[in-house]
mmCIF file of C-alpha atoms in Angstrom:
data_model
loop_
_atom_site.group_PDB
_atom_site.id
_atom_site.type_symbol
_atom_site.label_atom_id
_atom_site.label_comp_id
_atom_site.label_asym_id
_atom_site.label_seq_id
_atom_site.Cartn_x
_atom_site.Cartn_y
_atom_site.Cartn_z
ATOM 1 C CA MET A 25 7.197 80.671 -1.507
ATOM 2 C CA GLU A 26 5.238 81.672 -4.740
ATOM 3 C CA ALA A 27 4.495 85.090 -5.692
ATOM 4 C CA THR A 28 0.973 86.439 -5.692
ATOM 5 C CA VAL A 29 1.564 89.277 -7.663
ATOM 6 C CA GLY A 30 4.049 90.179 -10.473
ATOM 7 C CA ILE A 31 5.348 93.372 -12.247
ATOM 8 C CA ILE A 32 6.942 93.455 -15.435
ATOM 9 C CA GLY A 33 8.720 96.669 -16.911
ATOM 10 C CA LEU A 34 10.884 98.713 -14.298
ATOM 11 C CA GLY A 35 11.243 101.896 -16.110
ATOM 12 C CA GLY A 36 10.336 105.278 -14.677
ATOM 13 C CA MET A 37 6.558 104.503 -13.989
ATOM 14 C CA GLY A 38 7.026 100.758 -13.289
ATOM 15 C CA THR A 39 9.707 101.074 -10.653
ATOM 16 C CA GLY A 40 7.584 103.622 -8.816
ATOM 17 C CA MET A 41 4.498 100.923 -9.211
ATOM 18 C CA ALA A 42 6.599 98.098 -8.154
ATOM 19 C CA LYS A 43 7.908 99.925 -4.771
ATOM 20 C CA ASN A 44 4.536 100.671 -3.765
ATOM 21 C CA LEU A 45 3.431 97.381 -4.796
ATOM 22 C CA LEU A 46 6.168 95.629 -2.762
ATOM 23 C CA GLU A 47 5.147 97.728 0.592
ATOM 24 C CA ASP A 48 1.508 96.641 0.000
ATOM 25 C CA CYS A 49 2.417 93.136 -0.513
ATOM 26 C CA LYS A 50 4.564 92.914 2.598
ATOM 27 C CA ALA A 51 1.499 94.561 4.574
ATOM 28 C CA ARG A 52 -1.009 91.792 3.412
ATOM 29 C CA ASP A 53 1.506 88.838 3.853
ATOM 30 C CA LYS A 54 1.829 88.468 -0.290
ATOM 31 C CA GLN A 55 4.843 88.112 -2.342
ATOM 32 C CA LEU A 56 5.771 90.381 -5.227
ATOM 33 C CA MET A 57 7.974 89.060 -8.255
ATOM 34 C CA VAL A 58 9.409 91.549 -10.770
ATOM 35 C CA PHE A 59 11.093 91.237 -13.982
ATOM 36 C CA ASN A 60 12.897 93.519 -16.259
ATOM 37 C CA ARG A 61 15.205 93.223 -19.324
ATOM 38 C CA THR A 62 17.863 95.204 -17.605
ATOM 39 C CA THR A 63 18.361 92.866 -14.488
ATOM 40 C CA ALA A 64 20.164 95.666 -12.767
ATOM 41 C CA LYS A 65 16.856 97.625 -12.407
ATOM 42 C CA SER A 66 15.503 94.622 -10.386
ATOM 43 C CA GLU A 67 18.418 94.883 -7.866
ATOM 44 C CA PRO A 68 17.167 97.528 -5.397
ATOM 45 C CA LEU A 69 13.661 95.647 -5.394
ATOM 46 C CA ARG A 70 15.401 92.286 -4.389
ATOM 47 C CA LYS A 71 17.204 94.019 -1.578
ATOM 48 C CA ALA A 72 14.053 95.345 -0.194
ATOM 49 C CA GLY A 73 12.254 91.831 -0.429
ATOM 50 C CA ALA A 74 10.934 91.037 -3.943
ATOM 51 C CA HIS A 75 11.667 88.006 -5.703
ATOM 52 C CA VAL A 76 13.283 88.487 -9.020
ATOM 53 C CA ALA A 77 12.403 86.397 -11.845
ATOM 54 C CA ASP A 78 14.840 85.030 -14.618
ATOM 55 C CA SER A 79 12.386 85.385 -17.531
ATOM 56 C CA VAL A 80 8.503 86.839 -18.264
ATOM 57 C CA GLY A 81 7.422 83.217 -18.641
ATOM 58 C CA ALA A 82 9.014 82.163 -14.855
ATOM 59 C CA LEU A 83 7.272 85.469 -13.578
ATOM 60 C CA ALA A 84 3.882 84.648 -15.445
ATOM 61 C CA ALA A 85 3.878 80.862 -14.051
ATOM 62 C CA ALA A 86 4.620 81.973 -10.456
ATOM 63 C CA CYS A 87 1.853 84.745 -10.085
ATOM 64 C CA GLU A 88 -1.728 84.775 -10.143
ATOM 65 C CA LEU A 89 -1.794 88.464 -11.379
ATOM 66 C CA VAL A 90 0.660 89.808 -14.122
ATOM 67 C CA LEU A 91 0.893 93.606 -14.108
ATOM 68 C CA VAL A 92 2.903 95.439 -16.969
ATOM 69 C CA MET A 93 3.937 98.589 -17.500
ATOM 70 C CA LEU A 94 5.899 98.710 -20.996
ATOM 71 C CA ALA A 95 7.199 101.221 -23.302
ATOM 72 C CA ASN A 96 5.094 100.474 -26.297
ATOM 73 C CA ASP A 97 2.797 98.151 -28.346
ATOM 74 C CA GLU A 98 5.557 95.885 -29.742
ATOM 75 C CA ALA A 99 7.228 95.501 -26.264
ATOM 76 C CA LEU A 100 3.866 94.574 -24.840
ATOM 77 C CA TRP A 101 3.037 91.992 -27.492
ATOM 78 C CA ALA A 102 6.567 90.254 -26.897
ATOM 79 C CA VAL A 103 5.831 90.158 -23.178
ATOM 80 C CA PHE A 104 2.276 88.882 -23.426
ATOM 81 C CA GLU A 105 3.235 86.276 -26.212
ATOM 82 C CA GLU A 106 5.703 84.922 -23.661
ATOM 83 C CA ALA A 107 3.476 85.176 -20.639
ATOM 84 C CA LEU A 108 0.265 83.925 -21.905
ATOM 85 C CA PRO A 109 1.151 80.326 -22.189
ATOM 86 C CA ARG A 110 2.752 80.198 -18.662
ATOM 87 C CA MET A 111 0.022 81.990 -16.866
ATOM 88 C CA ARG A 112 -2.128 79.847 -14.408
ATOM 89 C CA PRO A 113 -5.564 79.185 -15.744
ATOM 90 C CA GLY A 114 -7.863 82.131 -14.975
ATOM 91 C CA GLY A 115 -4.848 84.231 -14.407
ATOM 92 C CA VAL A 116 -4.936 87.963 -14.901
ATOM 93 C CA PHE A 117 -2.867 89.881 -17.115
ATOM 94 C CA VAL A 118 -3.267 93.767 -16.208
ATOM 95 C CA ASP A 119 -1.635 96.238 -18.830
ATOM 96 C CA CYS A 120 -0.898 99.509 -17.345
ATOM 97 C CA SER A 121 0.899 100.434 -20.735
ATOM 98 C CA THR A 122 0.049 103.550 -22.961
ATOM 99 C CA VAL A 123 -0.840 101.489 -26.253
ATOM 100 C CA TYR A 124 -3.140 101.693 -29.060
ATOM 101 C CA PRO A 125 -6.774 100.581 -28.547
ATOM 102 C CA ALA A 126 -6.499 98.049 -31.413
ATOM 103 C CA THR A 127 -3.598 96.285 -29.310
ATOM 104 C CA THR A 128 -5.634 96.210 -26.351
ATOM 105 C CA LYS A 129 -8.765 94.843 -27.945
ATOM 106 C CA ASP A 130 -6.507 91.965 -29.584
ATOM 107 C CA LEU A 131 -4.835 91.086 -26.443
ATOM 108 C CA ALA A 132 -8.047 90.848 -24.610
ATOM 109 C CA ALA A 133 -9.378 88.496 -27.061
ATOM 110 C CA LYS A 134 -6.282 86.361 -27.017
ATOM 111 C CA ALA A 135 -6.458 86.079 -23.442
ATOM 112 C CA ILE A 136 -9.938 84.994 -23.202
ATOM 113 C CA GLU A 137 -9.235 82.246 -26.058
ATOM 114 C CA ASN A 138 -6.666 80.965 -23.712
ATOM 115 C CA GLY A 139 -8.639 80.858 -20.501
ATOM 116 C CA LYS A 140 -6.989 83.820 -19.100
ATOM 117 C CA HIS A 141 -8.048 87.530 -18.104
ATOM 118 C CA TYR A 142 -6.827 90.708 -19.264
ATOM 119 C CA LEU A 143 -7.579 94.246 -17.981
ATOM 120 C CA SER A 144 -6.502 97.488 -19.506
ATOM 121 C CA CYS A 145 -5.536 99.979 -16.521
ATOM 122 C CA PRO A 146 -3.618 103.050 -18.136
ATOM 123 C CA VAL A 147 -2.098 105.151 -15.451
ATOM 124 C CA PHE A 148 -2.359 109.022 -15.607
ATOM 125 C CA GLY A 149 0.599 110.708 -13.958
ATOM 126 C CA ARG A 150 4.412 111.276 -14.442
ATOM 127 C CA PRO A 151 6.897 108.728 -12.484
ATOM 128 C CA ASP A 152 6.991 111.030 -9.653
ATOM 129 C CA VAL A 153 3.253 111.057 -9.231
ATOM 130 C CA VAL A 154 3.148 107.396 -9.428
ATOM 131 C CA ALA A 155 5.954 107.076 -6.972
ATOM 132 C CA THR A 156 3.968 109.187 -4.358
ATOM 133 C CA ARG A 157 0.663 107.362 -5.076
ATOM 134 C CA LYS A 158 -0.971 110.155 -6.771
ATOM 135 C CA CYS A 159 -1.791 108.731 -9.851
ATOM 136 C CA VAL A 160 -4.972 107.776 -11.516
ATOM 137 C CA MET A 161 -5.794 104.555 -12.942
ATOM 138 C CA VAL A 162 -8.791 103.250 -15.236
ATOM 139 C CA MET A 163 -9.656 99.732 -15.354
ATOM 140 C CA ALA A 164 -11.576 98.332 -18.452
ATOM 141 C CA GLY A 165 -12.507 94.801 -18.657
ATOM 142 C CA PRO A 166 -14.793 92.545 -17.321
ATOM 143 C CA PRO A 167 -16.613 93.702 -13.938
ATOM 144 C CA GLU A 168 -15.862 90.584 -11.814
ATOM 145 C CA ILE A 169 -12.232 90.800 -12.792
ATOM 146 C CA LYS A 170 -12.008 94.553 -12.066
ATOM 147 C CA ALA A 171 -13.587 93.652 -8.628
ATOM 148 C CA ARG A 172 -10.903 90.957 -8.153
ATOM 149 C CA VAL A 173 -7.960 93.452 -9.140
ATOM 150 C CA ARG A 174 -9.483 96.657 -7.634
ATOM 151 C CA PRO A 175 -7.935 95.931 -4.236
ATOM 152 C CA LEU A 176 -4.580 95.424 -5.342
ATOM 153 C CA LEU A 177 -4.750 98.892 -7.265
ATOM 154 C CA GLU A 178 -6.378 101.040 -4.960
ATOM 155 C CA PRO A 179 -3.378 101.782 -2.511
ATOM 156 C CA LEU A 180 -1.265 102.678 -5.587
ATOM 157 C CA GLY A 181 -3.004 105.817 -6.576
ATOM 158 C CA ARG A 182 -5.232 108.654 -5.445
ATOM 159 C CA ALA A 183 -8.230 106.955 -7.723
ATOM 160 C CA VAL A 184 -9.194 103.755 -9.433
ATOM 161 C CA LEU A 185 -11.879 104.385 -12.078
ATOM 162 C CA GLY A 186 -13.712 101.581 -13.823
ATOM 163 C CA SER A 187 -14.816 102.352 -17.241
ATOM 164 C CA PRO A 188 -17.941 99.952 -18.601
ATOM 165 C CA PRO A 189 -17.297 96.888 -21.153
ATOM 166 C CA PRO A 190 -16.504 96.980 -23.947
ATOM 167 C CA LEU A 191 -12.770 96.742 -23.192
ATOM 168 C CA PRO A 192 -11.105 99.323 -25.099
ATOM 169 C CA PRO A 193 -12.613 102.658 -23.626
ATOM 170 C CA ALA A 194 -9.891 103.290 -21.350
ATOM 171 C CA GLN A 195 -7.316 103.281 -23.859
ATOM 172 C CA TYR A 196 -9.223 105.369 -26.147
ATOM 173 C CA SER A 197 -8.345 108.468 -23.772
ATOM 174 C CA ARG A 198 -4.673 107.943 -24.339
ATOM 175 C CA HIS A 199 -4.097 107.592 -28.174
ATOM 176 C CA ALA A 200 -6.027 108.117 -31.349
ATOM 177 C CA PRO A 201 -5.885 105.258 -33.771
ATOM 178 C CA PRO A 202 -2.871 105.022 -35.732
#
């Protein structure tokens, strides 16, 4: 069965999100696929029922929605460049990483150029807050894409807020320009 939702990046924040997503996917009869460079971090999720992708590209090709939680701009660009050509037409790339606004703007433009969608969705809260579904998420992007993704994100935290277009405002709250 193809996964509906994929998550890339299983560090402290990503693992909590993935565990919660897995519970929610099971309740909705959806599949979750995960990927992490360190494959051992995927094993507990595999044992709990998630599918483990062998690459970023494989996950992107299998999922209608690709959610990422990565350490920095460089890691995000590397994953995005591998995922973008493999994503389904109209697929959604949801970036929950803490990155610079210029990165967010550039990724969104590149996604649009390639017939895909990009949402910036920084997460406010430490790993323990994410794991207990008490984080706050702020989505920025096209209203119709935010509406499409919101039902997936709402169970992950205590609030999912939407910032109005243009895309970068959610990221401005996290970083000053370099």
